[in-house]
Amino acid sequence: MATIIEQIISWAIDLVSKFGYGGIFFTMMLESAAIPIPSEIVLPFSGFLAASGRLHFWFIVLVATLANLSGALIIYYIGLVGGRPLLEKYGKYVLVHRDDISRMDSWLRRYGSGTAFFSRLLPGVRTFSSLVLGAGRLKIGKFILYTIAGSFIWNFALTYVGLVAGKNWNFLQPYFHRFELVILALVVIAVILFVFKHVH
């Protein structure tokens, strides 16, 4: 698995290095469409290219944000068109009942905008949150607005790290990886608690 991830990272960096903004758009669109391409590597590298004068900082942030929106919309509509009917028909087999779906709808009506925004700032979660928001039928206007806002902040921060770090842009990779593991652990704990509650 580690070798596969390293190959994906190498491929993404090579793509950005060769095609510049086109490579950034393609890789960041795939990342938001749930393809495991770490923006925590691609964007700092793009920031390094801005520091070396090959690319422009603000263009990187803009292109990455538009790419994130494009990929997120794909997943949103998959959740809207396919995820919702599947949950309603087969959700009981994975411990998701109609009461759970109703609570999800109620929760998203109250906090959907905040979810769309803050989920874009969390590694791992940011990739799949669009599926939940689509299945929960969050209004498309709110989804677009807050996805853009959250993605912009994320892209700005990571690109700026690369801009400041220069040639040492990749020294933060281990720290990003540890942070992702913490988020993943929290998600796993939440799933375990959900299953325990329903089985109990």
PDB file of C-alpha atoms in Angstrom:
ATOM      1  CA  MET A   1       0.000   0.000   0.000  1.00  0.00           C
ATOM      2  CA  ALA A   2       2.819   2.402   0.898  1.00  0.00           C
ATOM      3  CA  THR A   3       4.448   1.740  -2.469  1.00  0.00           C
ATOM      4  CA  ILE A   4       1.195   2.486  -4.310  1.00  0.00           C
ATOM      5  CA  ILE A   5       0.771   5.767  -2.428  1.00  0.00           C
ATOM      6  CA  GLU A   6       4.364   6.736  -3.186  1.00  0.00           C
ATOM      7  CA  GLN A   7       3.780   6.008  -6.876  1.00  0.00           C
ATOM      8  CA  ILE A   8       0.622   8.148  -6.868  1.00  0.00           C
ATOM      9  CA  ILE A   9       2.488  11.004  -5.191  1.00  0.00           C
ATOM     10  CA  SER A  10       5.367  10.728  -7.665  1.00  0.00           C
ATOM     11  CA  TRP A  11       2.905  10.684 -10.590  1.00  0.00           C
ATOM     12  CA  ALA A  12       1.018  13.732  -9.274  1.00  0.00           C
ATOM     13  CA  ILE A  13       4.190  15.754  -8.687  1.00  0.00           C
ATOM     14  CA  ASP A  14       5.485  14.836 -12.126  1.00  0.00           C
ATOM     15  CA  LEU A  15       2.180  15.906 -13.665  1.00  0.00           C
ATOM     16  CA  VAL A  16       2.271  19.288 -11.926  1.00  0.00           C
ATOM     17  CA  SER A  17       5.925  19.759 -12.831  1.00  0.00           C
ATOM     18  CA  LYS A  18       5.242  19.095 -16.532  1.00  0.00           C
ATOM     19  CA  PHE A  19       1.849  20.745 -17.043  1.00  0.00           C
ATOM     20  CA  GLY A  20       1.748  23.435 -14.364  1.00  0.00           C
ATOM     21  CA  TYR A  21      -1.760  24.750 -13.774  1.00  0.00           C
ATOM     22  CA  GLY A  22      -3.275  21.978 -15.898  1.00  0.00           C
ATOM     23  CA  GLY A  23      -1.598  19.371 -13.695  1.00  0.00           C
ATOM     24  CA  ILE A  24      -2.783  21.153 -10.548  1.00  0.00           C
ATOM     25  CA  PHE A  25      -6.372  21.263 -11.796  1.00  0.00           C
ATOM     26  CA  PHE A  26      -6.411  17.613 -12.826  1.00  0.00           C
ATOM     27  CA  THR A  27      -4.852  16.255  -9.630  1.00  0.00           C
ATOM     28  CA  MET A  28      -6.936  18.444  -7.305  1.00  0.00           C
ATOM     29  CA  MET A  29     -10.142  17.576  -9.153  1.00  0.00           C
ATOM     30  CA  LEU A  30      -9.359  13.873  -8.743  1.00  0.00           C
ATOM     31  CA  GLU A  31      -8.565  14.414  -5.066  1.00  0.00           C
ATOM     32  CA  SER A  32     -11.984  15.988  -4.469  1.00  0.00           C
ATOM     33  CA  ALA A  33     -13.593  13.161  -6.438  1.00  0.00           C
ATOM     34  CA  ALA A  34     -12.337  10.674  -3.806  1.00  0.00           C
ATOM     35  CA  ILE A  35      -9.185   9.575  -5.681  1.00  0.00           C
ATOM     36  CA  PRO A  36      -6.330   9.255  -3.139  1.00  0.00           C
ATOM     37  CA  ILE A  37      -4.074  12.071  -4.317  1.00  0.00           C
ATOM     38  CA  PRO A  38      -2.730  13.996  -1.293  1.00  0.00           C
ATOM     39  CA  SER A  39      -3.151  17.737  -1.698  1.00  0.00           C
ATOM     40  CA  GLU A  40      -0.826  17.986   1.325  1.00  0.00           C
ATOM     41  CA  ILE A  41       1.990  17.104  -1.076  1.00  0.00           C
ATOM     42  CA  VAL A  42       0.804  18.529  -4.400  1.00  0.00           C
ATOM     43  CA  LEU A  43       0.032  22.038  -3.143  1.00  0.00           C
ATOM     44  CA  PRO A  44       3.244  22.625  -1.165  1.00  0.00           C
ATOM     45  CA  PHE A  45       5.157  21.444  -4.241  1.00  0.00           C
ATOM     46  CA  SER A  46       3.137  23.908  -6.337  1.00  0.00           C
ATOM     47  CA  GLY A  47       4.042  26.596  -3.802  1.00  0.00           C
ATOM     48  CA  PHE A  48       7.695  25.709  -4.301  1.00  0.00           C
ATOM     49  CA  LEU A  49       7.199  26.205  -8.057  1.00  0.00           C
ATOM     50  CA  ALA A  50       5.752  29.639  -7.273  1.00  0.00           C
ATOM     51  CA  ALA A  51       8.787  30.438  -5.113  1.00  0.00           C
ATOM     52  CA  SER A  52      11.071  29.464  -8.003  1.00  0.00           C
ATOM     53  CA  GLY A  53       9.125  31.723 -10.378  1.00  0.00           C
ATOM     54  CA  ARG A  54       7.633  28.978 -12.560  1.00  0.00           C
ATOM     55  CA  LEU A  55       4.047  29.544 -11.377  1.00  0.00           C
ATOM     56  CA  HIS A  56       2.050  32.338  -9.742  1.00  0.00           C
ATOM     57  CA  PHE A  57       0.880  31.857  -6.157  1.00  0.00           C
ATOM     58  CA  TRP A  58      -2.651  33.220  -6.568  1.00  0.00           C
ATOM     59  CA  PHE A  59      -3.234  31.346  -9.816  1.00  0.00           C
ATOM     60  CA  ILE A  60      -2.317  28.120  -8.025  1.00  0.00           C
ATOM     61  CA  VAL A  61      -4.835  28.809  -5.256  1.00  0.00           C
ATOM     62  CA  LEU A  62      -7.562  29.769  -7.743  1.00  0.00           C
ATOM     63  CA  VAL A  63      -7.017  26.765 -10.020  1.00  0.00           C
ATOM     64  CA  ALA A  64      -6.882  24.349  -7.084  1.00  0.00           C
ATOM     65  CA  THR A  65     -10.093  25.795  -5.622  1.00  0.00           C
ATOM     66  CA  LEU A  66     -11.979  25.495  -8.914  1.00  0.00           C
ATOM     67  CA  ALA A  67     -10.663  21.954  -9.278  1.00  0.00           C
ATOM     68  CA  ASN A  68     -11.833  21.071  -5.770  1.00  0.00           C
ATOM     69  CA  LEU A  69     -15.290  22.398  -6.557  1.00  0.00           C
ATOM     70  CA  SER A  70     -15.457  20.394  -9.788  1.00  0.00           C
ATOM     71  CA  GLY A  71     -14.494  17.143  -8.076  1.00  0.00           C
ATOM     72  CA  ALA A  72     -16.749  17.826  -5.100  1.00  0.00           C
ATOM     73  CA  LEU A  73     -19.737  18.407  -7.393  1.00  0.00           C
ATOM     74  CA  ILE A  74     -19.187  15.006  -9.004  1.00  0.00           C
ATOM     75  CA  ILE A  75     -19.297  13.281  -5.615  1.00  0.00           C
ATOM     76  CA  TYR A  76     -22.195  15.470  -4.438  1.00  0.00           C
ATOM     77  CA  TYR A  77     -24.374  14.380  -7.354  1.00  0.00           C
ATOM     78  CA  ILE A  78     -23.371  10.747  -6.893  1.00  0.00           C
ATOM     79  CA  GLY A  79     -24.618  11.034  -3.312  1.00  0.00           C
ATOM     80  CA  LEU A  80     -27.738  12.916  -4.382  1.00  0.00           C
ATOM     81  CA  VAL A  81     -28.760  10.600  -7.231  1.00  0.00           C
ATOM     82  CA  GLY A  82     -27.398   7.253  -6.076  1.00  0.00           C
ATOM     83  CA  GLY A  83     -26.559   7.451  -2.395  1.00  0.00           C
ATOM     84  CA  ARG A  84     -29.943   8.535  -1.099  1.00  0.00           C
ATOM     85  CA  PRO A  85     -32.023   5.757  -2.744  1.00  0.00           C
ATOM     86  CA  LEU A  86     -29.443   3.168  -1.668  1.00  0.00           C
ATOM     87  CA  LEU A  87     -29.579   4.372   1.932  1.00  0.00           C
ATOM     88  CA  GLU A  88     -33.369   4.314   1.976  1.00  0.00           C
ATOM     89  CA  LYS A  89     -33.573   0.843   0.441  1.00  0.00           C
ATOM     90  CA  TYR A  90     -30.546  -0.992   1.817  1.00  0.00           C
ATOM     91  CA  GLY A  91     -29.384   1.167   4.724  1.00  0.00           C
ATOM     92  CA  LYS A  92     -30.905  -1.176   7.306  1.00  0.00           C
ATOM     93  CA  TYR A  93     -28.380  -3.829   6.303  1.00  0.00           C
ATOM     94  CA  VAL A  94     -25.537  -1.555   7.445  1.00  0.00           C
ATOM     95  CA  LEU A  95     -27.392  -0.334  10.549  1.00  0.00           C
ATOM     96  CA  VAL A  96     -28.638   2.879   8.917  1.00  0.00           C
ATOM     97  CA  HIS A  97     -32.389   3.053   9.449  1.00  0.00           C
ATOM     98  CA  ARG A  98     -34.986   5.584   8.356  1.00  0.00           C
ATOM     99  CA  ASP A  99     -34.773   7.302  11.739  1.00  0.00           C
ATOM    100  CA  ASP A 100     -31.057   7.803  11.151  1.00  0.00           C
ATOM    101  CA  ILE A 101     -31.731   9.256   7.709  1.00  0.00           C
ATOM    102  CA  SER A 102     -34.338  11.612   9.188  1.00  0.00           C
ATOM    103  CA  ARG A 103     -31.876  12.742  11.846  1.00  0.00           C
ATOM    104  CA  MET A 104     -29.242  13.284   9.166  1.00  0.00           C
ATOM    105  CA  ASP A 105     -31.694  15.438   7.194  1.00  0.00           C
ATOM    106  CA  SER A 106     -32.572  17.445  10.295  1.00  0.00           C
ATOM    107  CA  TRP A 107     -28.923  17.869  11.260  1.00  0.00           C
ATOM    108  CA  LEU A 108     -27.932  19.015   7.761  1.00  0.00           C
ATOM    109  CA  ARG A 109     -30.816  21.485   7.659  1.00  0.00           C
ATOM    110  CA  ARG A 110     -29.394  23.086  10.797  1.00  0.00           C
ATOM    111  CA  TYR A 111     -25.664  22.638  10.285  1.00  0.00           C
ATOM    112  CA  GLY A 112     -25.241  21.723   6.619  1.00  0.00           C
ATOM    113  CA  SER A 113     -23.509  24.966   5.689  1.00  0.00           C
ATOM    114  CA  GLY A 114     -21.005  24.603   8.512  1.00  0.00           C
ATOM    115  CA  THR A 115     -20.403  20.979   7.584  1.00  0.00           C
ATOM    116  CA  ALA A 116     -19.734  21.882   3.950  1.00  0.00           C
ATOM    117  CA  PHE A 117     -17.252  24.531   5.082  1.00  0.00           C
ATOM    118  CA  PHE A 118     -15.354  22.865   7.931  1.00  0.00           C
ATOM    119  CA  SER A 119     -15.205  19.424   6.298  1.00  0.00           C
ATOM    120  CA  ARG A 120     -13.068  20.957   3.536  1.00  0.00           C
ATOM    121  CA  LEU A 121     -10.450  21.754   6.180  1.00  0.00           C
ATOM    122  CA  LEU A 122     -10.069  18.170   7.444  1.00  0.00           C
ATOM    123  CA  PRO A 123      -7.740  15.691   5.697  1.00  0.00           C
ATOM    124  CA  GLY A 124      -9.534  12.563   4.563  1.00  0.00           C
ATOM    125  CA  VAL A 125     -12.935  13.851   5.629  1.00  0.00           C
ATOM    126  CA  ARG A 126     -12.816  16.635   3.034  1.00  0.00           C
ATOM    127  CA  THR A 127     -12.780  14.091   0.220  1.00  0.00           C
ATOM    128  CA  PHE A 128     -15.877  12.123   1.199  1.00  0.00           C
ATOM    129  CA  SER A 129     -18.005  14.778   2.895  1.00  0.00           C
ATOM    130  CA  SER A 130     -19.542  15.764  -0.443  1.00  0.00           C
ATOM    131  CA  LEU A 131     -21.089  12.295  -0.694  1.00  0.00           C
ATOM    132  CA  VAL A 132     -22.862  12.728   2.642  1.00  0.00           C
ATOM    133  CA  LEU A 133     -23.947  16.260   1.804  1.00  0.00           C
ATOM    134  CA  GLY A 134     -25.355  15.073  -1.507  1.00  0.00           C
ATOM    135  CA  ALA A 135     -27.188  12.151   0.107  1.00  0.00           C
ATOM    136  CA  GLY A 136     -28.495  14.607   2.699  1.00  0.00           C
ATOM    137  CA  ARG A 137     -29.746  16.884  -0.085  1.00  0.00           C
ATOM    138  CA  LEU A 138     -27.992  20.022   1.071  1.00  0.00           C
ATOM    139  CA  LYS A 139     -29.044  22.863  -1.223  1.00  0.00           C
ATOM    140  CA  ILE A 140     -26.657  23.114  -4.147  1.00  0.00           C
ATOM    141  CA  GLY A 141     -26.139  26.872  -3.742  1.00  0.00           C
ATOM    142  CA  LYS A 142     -24.975  26.487  -0.139  1.00  0.00           C
ATOM    143  CA  PHE A 143     -22.849  23.496  -1.070  1.00  0.00           C
ATOM    144  CA  ILE A 144     -21.030  25.440  -3.802  1.00  0.00           C
ATOM    145  CA  LEU A 145     -20.538  28.564  -1.692  1.00  0.00           C
ATOM    146  CA  TYR A 146     -19.111  26.840   1.371  1.00  0.00           C
ATOM    147  CA  THR A 147     -17.105  24.308  -0.607  1.00  0.00           C
ATOM    148  CA  ILE A 148     -15.375  27.192  -2.382  1.00  0.00           C
ATOM    149  CA  ALA A 149     -14.757  29.028   0.900  1.00  0.00           C
ATOM    150  CA  GLY A 150     -13.328  26.003   2.720  1.00  0.00           C
ATOM    151  CA  SER A 151     -11.281  24.854  -0.261  1.00  0.00           C
ATOM    152  CA  PHE A 152      -9.823  28.325  -0.759  1.00  0.00           C
ATOM    153  CA  ILE A 153      -8.526  28.450   2.818  1.00  0.00           C
ATOM    154  CA  TRP A 154      -7.088  24.919   2.589  1.00  0.00           C
ATOM    155  CA  ASN A 155      -5.397  25.587  -0.740  1.00  0.00           C
ATOM    156  CA  PHE A 156      -4.065  28.968   0.339  1.00  0.00           C
ATOM    157  CA  ALA A 157      -2.520  27.519   3.506  1.00  0.00           C
ATOM    158  CA  LEU A 158      -0.823  24.541   1.847  1.00  0.00           C
ATOM    159  CA  THR A 159       0.426  26.525  -1.133  1.00  0.00           C
ATOM    160  CA  TYR A 160       1.782  29.200   1.195  1.00  0.00           C
ATOM    161  CA  VAL A 161       3.668  26.523   3.166  1.00  0.00           C
ATOM    162  CA  GLY A 162       5.392  25.467  -0.052  1.00  0.00           C
ATOM    163  CA  LEU A 163       6.071  29.073  -1.010  1.00  0.00           C
ATOM    164  CA  VAL A 164       7.806  29.777   2.302  1.00  0.00           C
ATOM    165  CA  ALA A 165       9.556  26.414   2.569  1.00  0.00           C
ATOM    166  CA  GLY A 166      11.014  26.622  -0.941  1.00  0.00           C
ATOM    167  CA  LYS A 167      13.135  23.586  -1.797  1.00  0.00           C
ATOM    168  CA  ASN A 168      12.347  22.094   1.604  1.00  0.00           C
ATOM    169  CA  TRP A 169       8.611  21.924   0.771  1.00  0.00           C
ATOM    170  CA  ASN A 170       8.404  18.187   1.492  1.00  0.00           C
ATOM    171  CA  PHE A 171       9.749  18.319   5.045  1.00  0.00           C
ATOM    172  CA  LEU A 172       6.209  18.632   6.426  1.00  0.00           C
ATOM    173  CA  GLN A 173       4.998  15.403   4.822  1.00  0.00           C
ATOM    174  CA  PRO A 174       5.476  13.261   7.982  1.00  0.00           C
ATOM    175  CA  TYR A 175       3.542  15.803  10.072  1.00  0.00           C
ATOM    176  CA  PHE A 176       0.643  15.915   7.605  1.00  0.00           C
ATOM    177  CA  HIS A 177       0.580  12.126   7.629  1.00  0.00           C
ATOM    178  CA  ARG A 178       0.361  11.994  11.426  1.00  0.00           C
ATOM    179  CA  PHE A 179      -2.451  14.530  11.422  1.00  0.00           C
ATOM    180  CA  GLU A 180      -4.331  12.423   8.874  1.00  0.00           C
ATOM    181  CA  LEU A 181      -3.912   9.371  11.112  1.00  0.00           C
ATOM    182  CA  VAL A 182      -5.415  11.286  14.049  1.00  0.00           C
ATOM    183  CA  ILE A 183      -8.431  12.311  11.950  1.00  0.00           C
ATOM    184  CA  LEU A 184      -8.809   8.741  10.667  1.00  0.00           C
ATOM    185  CA  ALA A 185      -8.682   7.404  14.234  1.00  0.00           C
ATOM    186  CA  LEU A 186     -11.450   9.806  15.284  1.00  0.00           C
ATOM    187  CA  VAL A 187     -13.598   8.707  12.338  1.00  0.00           C
ATOM    188  CA  VAL A 188     -13.055   5.034  13.211  1.00  0.00           C
ATOM    189  CA  ILE A 189     -14.018   5.706  16.843  1.00  0.00           C
ATOM    190  CA  ALA A 190     -17.188   7.482  15.689  1.00  0.00           C
ATOM    191  CA  VAL A 191     -18.110   4.515  13.472  1.00  0.00           C
ATOM    192  CA  ILE A 192     -17.499   2.051  16.322  1.00  0.00           C
ATOM    193  CA  LEU A 193     -19.699   4.092  18.667  1.00  0.00           C
ATOM    194  CA  PHE A 194     -22.402   4.269  15.995  1.00  0.00           C
ATOM    195  CA  VAL A 195     -22.351   0.484  15.489  1.00  0.00           C
ATOM    196  CA  PHE A 196     -22.259  -0.205  19.241  1.00  0.00           C
ATOM    197  CA  LYS A 197     -25.233   2.074  19.856  1.00  0.00           C
ATOM    198  CA  HIS A 198     -27.339   0.444  17.139  1.00  0.00           C
ATOM    199  CA  VAL A 199     -26.426  -3.138  17.989  1.00  0.00           C
ATOM    200  CA  HIS A 200     -26.931  -2.471  21.701  1.00  0.00           C
TER     201      HIS A 200
END
